[in-house]
Amino acid sequence: MSAPSPPRVWAEIDGCAVRRNLEVGRSMAGRADIMAVVKADAYGHGLEAVAEMLRHSGVSFFGVANVGEARRLRAAGVQTRVFLLGATWSGEREEVVANGWIPCISSVDEAIAYDTTARHQGRMLDVHLAVDTGMGRGGFLPEEIPSVFPVLEKLGNLEFGGICSHLACADTDPAFTERQLGRFREAIGMLGGPERFRWRHVMNSAGLLGYDGSPCNLLRMGLMMYGVSPLPAFQEKLSAAMSLKSRVILVHEPPPDGGRPGRTDAPRRRLALVGAGYGDGYPARAGGNGGEVWIKGKRFPISGRIAIDHLTVDVTTGPLITEGDEVELFGEHVPVAEVAGNAGTIPWEILTGIAPWVERVYR
Ligand SMILES: *Cc1c(COP(=O)(O)O)cnc(C)c1O
Protein backbone atom coordinates (compact mmCIF):
# COMPACT_ATOMS: atom_id res chain seq x y z
CA MET A 1 0.00 0.00 0.00
CA SER A 2 1.29 3.43 -0.81
CA ALA A 3 -0.17 6.57 0.68
CA PRO A 4 -1.36 9.18 -1.79
CA SER A 5 1.16 11.96 -2.37
CA PRO A 6 -0.15 15.51 -2.55
CA PRO A 7 0.99 17.24 -5.73
CA ARG A 8 4.35 18.97 -5.39
CA VAL A 9 3.72 21.55 -8.07
CA TRP A 10 0.66 22.56 -10.05
CA ALA A 11 -0.74 25.50 -11.99
CA GLU A 12 -4.15 26.84 -11.00
CA ILE A 13 -5.97 28.40 -13.92
CA ASP A 14 -8.82 30.78 -13.39
CA GLY A 15 -11.25 30.84 -16.30
CA CYS A 16 -13.12 33.81 -14.85
CA ALA A 17 -9.89 35.81 -14.91
CA VAL A 18 -9.41 35.01 -18.61
CA ARG A 19 -12.94 36.18 -19.39
CA ARG A 20 -12.58 39.27 -17.21
CA ASN A 21 -9.33 40.25 -18.93
CA LEU A 22 -10.97 39.73 -22.30
CA GLU A 23 -13.71 42.17 -21.28
CA VAL A 24 -11.12 44.71 -20.12
CA GLY A 25 -9.53 44.48 -23.56
CA ARG A 26 -12.88 44.70 -25.26
CA SER A 27 -13.83 47.81 -23.33
CA MET A 28 -10.60 49.46 -24.47
CA ALA A 29 -10.97 48.28 -28.04
CA GLY A 30 -13.93 50.42 -28.98
CA ARG A 31 -15.96 48.55 -31.54
CA ALA A 32 -13.18 46.22 -32.68
CA ASP A 33 -13.62 42.46 -32.64
CA ILE A 34 -11.26 40.14 -30.80
CA MET A 35 -8.94 37.42 -31.99
CA ALA A 36 -8.03 35.34 -28.94
CA VAL A 37 -4.41 34.29 -29.38
CA VAL A 38 -4.06 30.72 -28.13
CA LYS A 39 -0.72 29.70 -29.59
CA ALA A 40 1.84 27.79 -27.50
CA ASP A 41 -0.90 25.82 -25.74
CA ALA A 42 -2.69 29.07 -24.93
CA TYR A 43 0.48 30.50 -23.37
CA GLY A 44 0.72 27.39 -21.20
CA HIS A 45 -2.87 27.61 -19.94
CA GLY A 46 -4.13 24.71 -22.09
CA LEU A 47 -5.40 25.23 -25.63
CA GLU A 48 -8.60 23.21 -25.41
CA ALA A 49 -9.43 24.51 -21.94
CA VAL A 50 -9.04 28.16 -22.93
CA ALA A 51 -11.07 27.60 -26.09
CA GLU A 52 -13.80 26.17 -23.88
CA MET A 53 -13.60 29.11 -21.45
CA LEU A 54 -14.13 31.46 -24.38
CA ARG A 55 -16.90 29.47 -26.04
CA HIS A 56 -19.64 32.00 -25.31
CA SER A 57 -17.51 35.11 -25.07
CA GLY A 58 -18.03 36.24 -28.65
CA VAL A 59 -14.45 36.21 -29.88
CA SER A 60 -14.39 36.33 -33.68
CA PHE A 61 -11.19 34.33 -34.27
CA PHE A 62 -8.75 32.06 -32.53
CA GLY A 63 -5.14 32.82 -33.47
CA VAL A 64 -2.80 29.81 -33.57
CA ALA A 65 0.85 29.47 -34.47
CA ASN A 66 0.59 26.42 -36.68
CA VAL A 67 -1.52 23.70 -38.21
CA GLY A 68 -0.95 21.36 -35.27
CA GLU A 69 -2.78 23.78 -32.98
CA ALA A 70 -5.51 24.33 -35.56
CA ARG A 71 -6.08 20.56 -35.61
CA ARG A 72 -6.45 20.51 -31.85
CA LEU A 73 -9.12 23.21 -32.01
CA ARG A 74 -10.96 21.27 -34.68
CA ALA A 75 -10.75 18.08 -32.60
CA ALA A 76 -12.18 20.02 -29.66
CA GLY A 77 -15.19 20.93 -31.79
CA VAL A 78 -14.41 24.64 -31.94
CA GLN A 79 -16.58 26.43 -34.50
CA THR A 80 -14.90 29.85 -34.30
CA ARG A 81 -12.75 30.93 -37.28
CA VAL A 82 -9.09 29.91 -36.96
CA PHE A 83 -6.34 32.27 -38.12
CA LEU A 84 -2.80 30.99 -38.70
CA LEU A 85 -0.47 33.60 -37.22
CA GLY A 86 2.64 32.02 -38.68
CA ALA A 87 3.62 30.61 -42.05
CA THR A 88 2.73 27.01 -42.84
CA TRP A 89 4.72 24.28 -44.55
CA SER A 90 3.81 23.89 -48.21
CA GLY A 91 2.72 20.31 -47.50
CA GLU A 92 0.06 21.56 -45.10
CA ARG A 93 -1.80 23.71 -47.61
CA GLU A 94 -4.33 21.09 -48.65
CA GLU A 95 -5.37 20.63 -45.06
CA VAL A 96 -5.52 24.39 -44.48
CA VAL A 97 -7.80 24.83 -47.47
CA ALA A 98 -9.97 21.82 -46.64
CA ASN A 99 -10.60 23.15 -43.14
CA GLY A 100 -11.01 26.78 -44.09
CA TRP A 101 -8.26 27.86 -41.71
CA ILE A 102 -7.23 31.39 -42.60
CA PRO A 103 -3.59 31.92 -43.57
CA CYS A 104 -1.82 35.23 -43.90
CA ILE A 105 -0.18 35.59 -47.30
CA SER A 106 3.41 36.79 -47.53
CA SER A 107 4.43 36.05 -51.10
CA VAL A 108 3.02 35.75 -54.59
CA ASP A 109 4.17 32.11 -54.81
CA GLU A 110 2.33 31.28 -51.61
CA ALA A 111 -0.82 32.96 -52.91
CA ILE A 112 -0.66 31.08 -56.19
CA ALA A 113 -0.12 27.77 -54.40
CA TYR A 114 -3.11 28.35 -52.12
CA ASP A 115 -5.23 29.44 -55.07
CA THR A 116 -4.35 26.30 -57.01
CA THR A 117 -5.09 24.06 -54.04
CA ALA A 118 -8.40 25.80 -53.45
CA ARG A 119 -9.39 25.43 -57.10
CA HIS A 120 -8.58 21.70 -57.02
CA GLN A 121 -10.81 21.35 -53.99
CA GLY A 122 -13.52 23.47 -55.53
CA ARG A 123 -13.43 25.96 -52.67
CA MET A 124 -12.95 29.64 -52.01
CA LEU A 125 -10.29 30.30 -49.37
CA ASP A 126 -10.43 33.35 -47.15
CA VAL A 127 -6.90 34.76 -46.69
CA HIS A 128 -5.41 37.87 -45.14
CA LEU A 129 -2.72 39.97 -46.78
CA ALA A 130 0.37 40.26 -44.55
CA VAL A 131 2.23 43.56 -44.62
CA ASP A 132 5.75 43.86 -43.26
CA THR A 133 5.71 47.23 -41.52
CA GLY A 134 9.05 46.64 -39.78
CA MET A 135 8.91 43.32 -37.95
CA GLY A 136 10.75 41.53 -40.74
CA ARG A 137 9.07 38.18 -40.16
CA GLY A 138 7.21 38.00 -43.43
CA GLY A 139 4.66 39.95 -45.39
CA PHE A 140 4.82 42.32 -48.34
CA LEU A 141 6.64 45.61 -48.03
CA PRO A 142 4.25 48.56 -48.34
CA GLU A 143 6.19 49.79 -51.39
CA GLU A 144 5.61 46.58 -53.33
CA ILE A 145 1.91 46.36 -52.57
CA PRO A 146 0.61 48.60 -55.38
CA SER A 147 2.27 46.42 -58.01
CA VAL A 148 1.63 43.07 -56.34
CA PHE A 149 -1.91 43.31 -55.05
CA PRO A 150 -3.61 43.55 -58.46
CA VAL A 151 -1.98 40.21 -59.31
CA LEU A 152 -3.18 38.63 -56.08
CA GLU A 153 -6.69 39.95 -56.45
CA LYS A 154 -7.07 38.19 -59.79
CA LEU A 155 -6.57 34.76 -58.20
CA GLY A 156 -10.05 33.38 -58.55
CA ASN A 157 -10.22 31.07 -55.52
CA LEU A 158 -8.76 33.41 -52.93
CA GLU A 159 -10.78 36.01 -51.10
CA PHE A 160 -8.60 38.68 -49.48
CA GLY A 161 -10.88 39.24 -46.54
CA GLY A 162 -8.27 40.84 -44.32
CA ILE A 163 -5.04 42.77 -44.06
CA CYS A 164 -2.63 42.43 -41.18
CA SER A 165 0.76 43.28 -39.82
CA HIS A 166 2.64 42.56 -36.59
CA LEU A 167 4.22 44.99 -34.15
CA ALA A 168 7.82 44.14 -33.25
CA CYS A 169 8.21 45.98 -29.97
CA ALA A 170 5.07 47.80 -28.87
CA ASP A 171 6.02 47.02 -25.27
CA THR A 172 9.38 48.76 -25.49
CA ASP A 173 9.72 51.17 -28.43
CA PRO A 174 6.97 53.76 -28.98
CA ALA A 175 8.72 55.58 -31.85
CA PHE A 176 9.26 52.40 -33.84
CA THR A 177 5.70 51.29 -33.11
CA GLU A 178 4.22 54.58 -34.34
CA ARG A 179 6.26 54.20 -37.52
CA GLN A 180 4.91 50.68 -38.01
CA LEU A 181 1.34 51.85 -37.47
CA GLY A 182 1.88 54.68 -39.94
CA ARG A 183 3.12 52.24 -42.56
CA PHE A 184 0.14 49.98 -41.96
CA ARG A 185 -2.30 52.86 -42.45
CA GLU A 186 -0.43 53.87 -45.59
CA ALA A 187 -0.68 50.35 -46.99
CA ILE A 188 -4.41 50.29 -46.36
CA GLY A 189 -4.72 53.70 -47.97
CA MET A 190 -2.92 52.51 -51.10
CA LEU A 191 -5.35 49.62 -51.45
CA GLY A 192 -8.47 51.71 -51.45
CA GLY A 193 -8.99 52.48 -47.78
CA PRO A 194 -10.34 50.56 -44.79
CA GLU A 195 -13.54 49.50 -46.52
CA ARG A 196 -11.59 47.30 -48.94
CA PHE A 197 -10.94 44.73 -46.18
CA ARG A 198 -13.52 43.15 -43.91
CA TRP A 199 -10.77 42.63 -41.27
CA ARG A 200 -7.88 44.98 -40.49
CA HIS A 201 -5.54 43.98 -37.68
CA VAL A 202 -2.14 44.90 -36.32
CA MET A 203 -2.62 45.30 -32.56
CA ASN A 204 -1.31 42.83 -30.00
CA SER A 205 -1.76 43.43 -26.26
CA ALA A 206 0.80 46.20 -25.99
CA GLY A 207 -0.55 47.82 -29.15
CA LEU A 208 -4.07 47.85 -27.78
CA LEU A 209 -3.00 49.21 -24.41
CA GLY A 210 -0.67 51.88 -25.66
CA TYR A 211 -1.68 53.06 -29.13
CA ASP A 212 -4.44 54.35 -31.34
CA GLY A 213 -5.52 51.43 -33.46
CA SER A 214 -7.54 53.05 -36.22
CA PRO A 215 -8.41 51.87 -38.81
CA CYS A 216 -8.19 48.41 -37.26
CA ASN A 217 -11.37 46.53 -36.46
CA LEU A 218 -9.84 43.36 -35.04
CA LEU A 219 -7.24 43.01 -32.33
CA ARG A 220 -5.16 40.02 -31.49
CA MET A 221 -5.16 39.57 -27.77
CA GLY A 222 -2.55 37.31 -26.19
CA LEU A 223 -0.68 38.14 -23.03
CA MET A 224 -3.21 40.52 -21.50
CA MET A 225 -5.98 37.94 -21.81
CA TYR A 226 -3.91 35.77 -19.49
CA GLY A 227 -3.74 38.62 -17.01
CA VAL A 228 -0.30 40.04 -17.67
CA SER A 229 0.16 43.54 -19.00
CA PRO A 230 3.13 44.14 -21.29
CA LEU A 231 2.91 47.77 -20.17
CA PRO A 232 3.18 47.89 -16.35
CA ALA A 233 0.82 50.87 -16.05
CA PHE A 234 -2.13 48.64 -16.96
CA GLN A 235 -1.31 45.68 -14.74
CA GLU A 236 -3.81 46.60 -12.05
CA LYS A 237 -6.70 46.35 -14.51
CA LEU A 238 -5.92 42.68 -15.14
CA SER A 239 -6.18 39.47 -13.11
CA ALA A 240 -3.55 36.73 -13.28
CA ALA A 241 -5.06 33.66 -14.91
CA MET A 242 -2.29 31.27 -13.89
CA SER A 243 -0.90 30.74 -10.40
CA LEU A 244 2.06 28.40 -10.15
CA LYS A 245 1.89 26.66 -6.79
CA SER A 246 3.87 24.22 -4.74
CA ARG A 247 4.23 23.10 -1.13
CA VAL A 248 6.74 23.25 1.65
CA ILE A 249 8.26 19.78 1.91
CA LEU A 250 10.65 20.31 4.80
CA VAL A 251 11.51 23.08 7.26
CA HIS A 252 14.91 23.00 8.89
CA GLU A 253 17.40 25.19 10.72
CA PRO A 254 20.80 24.29 9.33
CA PRO A 255 23.85 25.13 11.40
CA PRO A 256 25.34 28.42 10.28
CA ASP A 257 28.01 28.14 7.61
CA GLY A 258 27.41 24.48 7.05
CA GLY A 259 28.41 23.51 10.62
CA ARG A 260 32.05 24.45 10.34
CA PRO A 261 33.61 25.18 13.72
CA GLY A 262 33.90 28.70 15.04
CA ARG A 263 30.71 30.11 13.53
CA THR A 264 28.19 28.74 16.01
CA ASP A 265 27.44 32.23 17.36
CA ALA A 266 25.70 33.32 14.15
CA PRO A 267 21.89 33.40 14.38
CA ARG A 268 20.21 30.34 12.96
CA ARG A 269 18.01 30.70 9.92
CA ARG A 270 14.85 28.74 9.26
CA LEU A 271 14.73 27.46 5.72
CA ALA A 272 11.79 25.93 3.92
CA LEU A 273 12.37 23.51 1.08
CA VAL A 274 9.73 23.97 -1.64
CA GLY A 275 8.92 21.19 -4.10
CA ALA A 276 9.36 23.05 -7.39
CA GLY A 277 12.38 24.12 -9.37
CA TYR A 278 13.58 25.10 -12.79
CA GLY A 279 12.80 21.63 -14.11
CA ASP A 280 9.15 22.58 -13.68
CA GLY A 281 9.66 25.84 -15.52
CA TYR A 282 10.29 28.24 -12.66
CA PRO A 283 13.30 30.19 -13.95
CA ALA A 284 16.63 29.32 -12.32
CA ARG A 285 17.81 32.89 -12.57
CA ALA A 286 14.89 34.32 -10.60
CA GLY A 287 16.57 33.20 -7.37
CA GLY A 288 19.61 35.32 -6.69
CA ASN A 289 18.00 38.58 -7.76
CA GLY A 290 15.52 39.34 -5.02
CA GLY A 291 13.03 36.68 -6.04
CA GLU A 292 10.21 36.08 -3.57
CA VAL A 293 7.37 33.63 -3.08
CA TRP A 294 4.09 33.95 -1.20
CA ILE A 295 3.27 31.67 1.75
CA LYS A 296 0.48 32.14 4.29
CA GLY A 297 -0.20 35.75 3.36
CA LYS A 298 3.38 36.96 3.28
CA ARG A 299 6.25 37.24 0.86
CA PHE A 300 9.45 35.35 1.68
CA PRO A 301 12.81 35.62 -0.09
CA ILE A 302 14.25 32.76 -2.09
CA SER A 303 17.55 31.72 -0.56
CA GLY A 304 20.49 30.41 -2.54
CA ARG A 305 20.32 28.68 -5.88
CA ILE A 306 17.25 27.17 -7.43
CA ALA A 307 17.55 23.47 -8.20
CA ILE A 308 15.83 21.31 -10.80
CA ASP A 309 13.20 20.12 -8.37
CA HIS A 310 13.52 22.36 -5.32
CA LEU A 311 13.97 25.86 -4.17
CA THR A 312 14.72 27.11 -0.70
CA VAL A 313 12.95 29.97 1.01
CA ASP A 314 14.13 31.86 4.08
CA VAL A 315 11.25 31.76 6.56
CA THR A 316 13.19 32.90 9.62
CA THR A 317 10.84 35.81 10.26
CA GLY A 318 7.10 36.06 9.77
CA PRO A 319 4.34 33.54 10.34
CA LEU A 320 5.39 30.03 11.31
CA ILE A 321 5.84 27.99 8.14
CA THR A 322 5.52 24.23 8.33
CA GLU A 323 5.55 21.20 6.08
CA GLY A 324 2.63 21.12 3.68
CA ASP A 325 2.05 24.88 3.54
CA GLU A 326 0.98 26.06 0.11
CA VAL A 327 3.44 28.27 -1.79
CA GLU A 328 2.58 30.65 -4.63
CA LEU A 329 5.58 30.96 -6.93
CA PHE A 330 3.74 33.44 -9.10
CA GLY A 331 0.16 34.44 -9.64
CA GLU A 332 -2.17 36.73 -7.79
CA HIS A 333 0.34 37.94 -5.17
CA VAL A 334 3.64 37.62 -7.01
CA PRO A 335 3.16 38.89 -10.58
CA VAL A 336 4.74 36.68 -13.22
CA ALA A 337 6.12 39.86 -14.78
CA GLU A 338 8.14 40.39 -11.59
CA VAL A 339 9.53 36.85 -11.75
CA ALA A 340 10.40 37.41 -15.40
CA GLY A 341 12.13 40.68 -14.50
CA ASN A 342 14.19 38.98 -11.80
CA ALA A 343 15.18 36.29 -14.28
CA GLY A 344 16.11 38.80 -16.98
CA THR A 345 13.43 37.56 -19.35
CA ILE A 346 9.88 38.34 -20.47
CA PRO A 347 6.61 37.02 -19.00
CA TRP A 348 5.65 35.26 -22.26
CA GLU A 349 8.69 33.00 -21.82
CA ILE A 350 7.84 32.10 -18.22
CA LEU A 351 4.20 31.24 -18.95
CA THR A 352 4.97 29.18 -22.02
CA GLY A 353 7.89 27.49 -20.25
CA ILE A 354 5.91 25.83 -17.46
CA ALA A 355 6.57 22.14 -17.97
CA PRO A 356 3.79 20.07 -19.54
CA TRP A 357 3.82 17.65 -16.59
CA VAL A 358 2.85 20.42 -14.18
CA GLU A 359 -0.82 19.63 -13.68
CA ARG A 360 -3.21 22.38 -14.75
CA VAL A 361 -6.02 22.68 -12.24
CA TYR A 362 -9.00 24.61 -13.59
CA ARG A 363 -11.25 26.69 -11.40
C1 LIG B 1 1.56 36.10 -30.34
C2 LIG B 1 0.98 37.07 -31.27
C3 LIG B 1 0.08 38.04 -30.82
C4 LIG B 1 -0.29 38.22 -29.37
O1 LIG B 1 0.66 39.04 -28.75
P1 LIG B 1 0.54 39.48 -27.21
O2 LIG B 1 1.64 40.44 -27.05
O3 LIG B 1 0.77 38.25 -26.40
O4 LIG B 1 -0.81 40.05 -27.03
C5 LIG B 1 -0.50 38.88 -31.76
N1 LIG B 1 -0.18 38.76 -33.07
C6 LIG B 1 0.69 37.83 -33.54
C7 LIG B 1 0.99 37.78 -34.99
C8 LIG B 1 1.31 36.98 -32.65
O5 LIG B 1 2.18 36.07 -33.12
mmCIF file with all atom_site columns, C-alpha atoms and ligand atoms in Angstrom, residues 37 39 43 85 137 166 204-205 220-223 348, ligand 1:
data_model
loop_
_atom_site.group_PDB
_atom_site.id
_atom_site.type_symbol
_atom_site.label_atom_id
_atom_site.label_alt_id
_atom_site.label_comp_id
_atom_site.label_asym_id
_atom_site.label_entity_id
_atom_site.label_seq_id
_atom_site.pdbx_PDB_ins_code
_atom_site.Cartn_x
_atom_site.Cartn_y
_atom_site.Cartn_z
_atom_site.occupancy
_atom_site.B_iso_or_equiv
_atom_site.pdbx_formal_charge
_atom_site.auth_seq_id
_atom_site.auth_comp_id
_atom_site.auth_asym_id
_atom_site.auth_atom_id
_atom_site.pdbx_PDB_model_num
ATOM   1  C CA . VAL A 1 37  ? -4.408 34.290 -29.384 1.00 0.00 ? 37  VAL A CA 1
ATOM   2  C CA . LYS A 1 39  ? -0.719 29.698 -29.586 1.00 0.00 ? 39  LYS A CA 1
ATOM   3  C CA . TYR A 1 43  ? 0.479  30.500 -23.367 1.00 0.00 ? 43  TYR A CA 1
ATOM   4  C CA . LEU A 1 85  ? -0.470 33.596 -37.217 1.00 0.00 ? 85  LEU A CA 1
ATOM   5  C CA . ARG A 1 137 ? 9.071  38.176 -40.162 1.00 0.00 ? 137 ARG A CA 1
ATOM   6  C CA . HIS A 1 166 ? 2.637  42.564 -36.588 1.00 0.00 ? 166 HIS A CA 1
ATOM   7  C CA . ASN A 1 204 ? -1.307 42.827 -30.002 1.00 0.00 ? 204 ASN A CA 1
ATOM   8  C CA . SER A 1 205 ? -1.764 43.426 -26.259 1.00 0.00 ? 205 SER A CA 1
ATOM   9  C CA . ARG A 1 220 ? -5.158 40.016 -31.495 1.00 0.00 ? 220 ARG A CA 1
ATOM   10 C CA . MET A 1 221 ? -5.158 39.566 -27.769 1.00 0.00 ? 221 MET A CA 1
ATOM   11 C CA . GLY A 1 222 ? -2.551 37.314 -26.192 1.00 0.00 ? 222 GLY A CA 1
ATOM   12 C CA . LEU A 1 223 ? -0.677 38.144 -23.029 1.00 0.00 ? 223 LEU A CA 1
ATOM   13 C CA . TRP A 1 348 ? 5.654  35.263 -22.264 1.00 0.00 ? 348 TRP A CA 1
HETATM 14 C C1 . LIG B 2 .   ? 1.559  36.101 -30.342 1.00 0.00 ? 1   LIG B C1 1
HETATM 15 C C2 . LIG B 2 .   ? 0.980  37.073 -31.272 1.00 0.00 ? 1   LIG B C2 1
HETATM 16 C C3 . LIG B 2 .   ? 0.075  38.044 -30.819 1.00 0.00 ? 1   LIG B C3 1
HETATM 17 C C4 . LIG B 2 .   ? -0.288 38.224 -29.368 1.00 0.00 ? 1   LIG B C4 1
HETATM 18 O O1 . LIG B 2 .   ? 0.662  39.037 -28.749 1.00 0.00 ? 1   LIG B O1 1
HETATM 19 P P1 . LIG B 2 .   ? 0.540  39.485 -27.212 1.00 0.00 ? 1   LIG B P1 1
HETATM 20 O O2 . LIG B 2 .   ? 1.635  40.444 -27.051 1.00 0.00 ? 1   LIG B O2 1
HETATM 21 O O3 . LIG B 2 .   ? 0.767  38.246 -26.399 1.00 0.00 ? 1   LIG B O3 1
HETATM 22 O O4 . LIG B 2 .   ? -0.810 40.046 -27.032 1.00 0.00 ? 1   LIG B O4 1
HETATM 23 C C5 . LIG B 2 .   ? -0.495 38.876 -31.765 1.00 0.00 ? 1   LIG B C5 1
HETATM 24 N N1 . LIG B 2 .   ? -0.175 38.764 -33.072 1.00 0.00 ? 1   LIG B N1 1
HETATM 25 C C6 . LIG B 2 .   ? 0.694  37.832 -33.538 1.00 0.00 ? 1   LIG B C6 1
HETATM 26 C C7 . LIG B 2 .   ? 0.989  37.783 -34.993 1.00 0.00 ? 1   LIG B C7 1
HETATM 27 C C8 . LIG B 2 .   ? 1.310  36.975 -32.654 1.00 0.00 ? 1   LIG B C8 1
HETATM 28 O O5 . LIG B 2 .   ? 2.178  36.071 -33.124 1.00 0.00 ? 1   LIG B O5 1
#
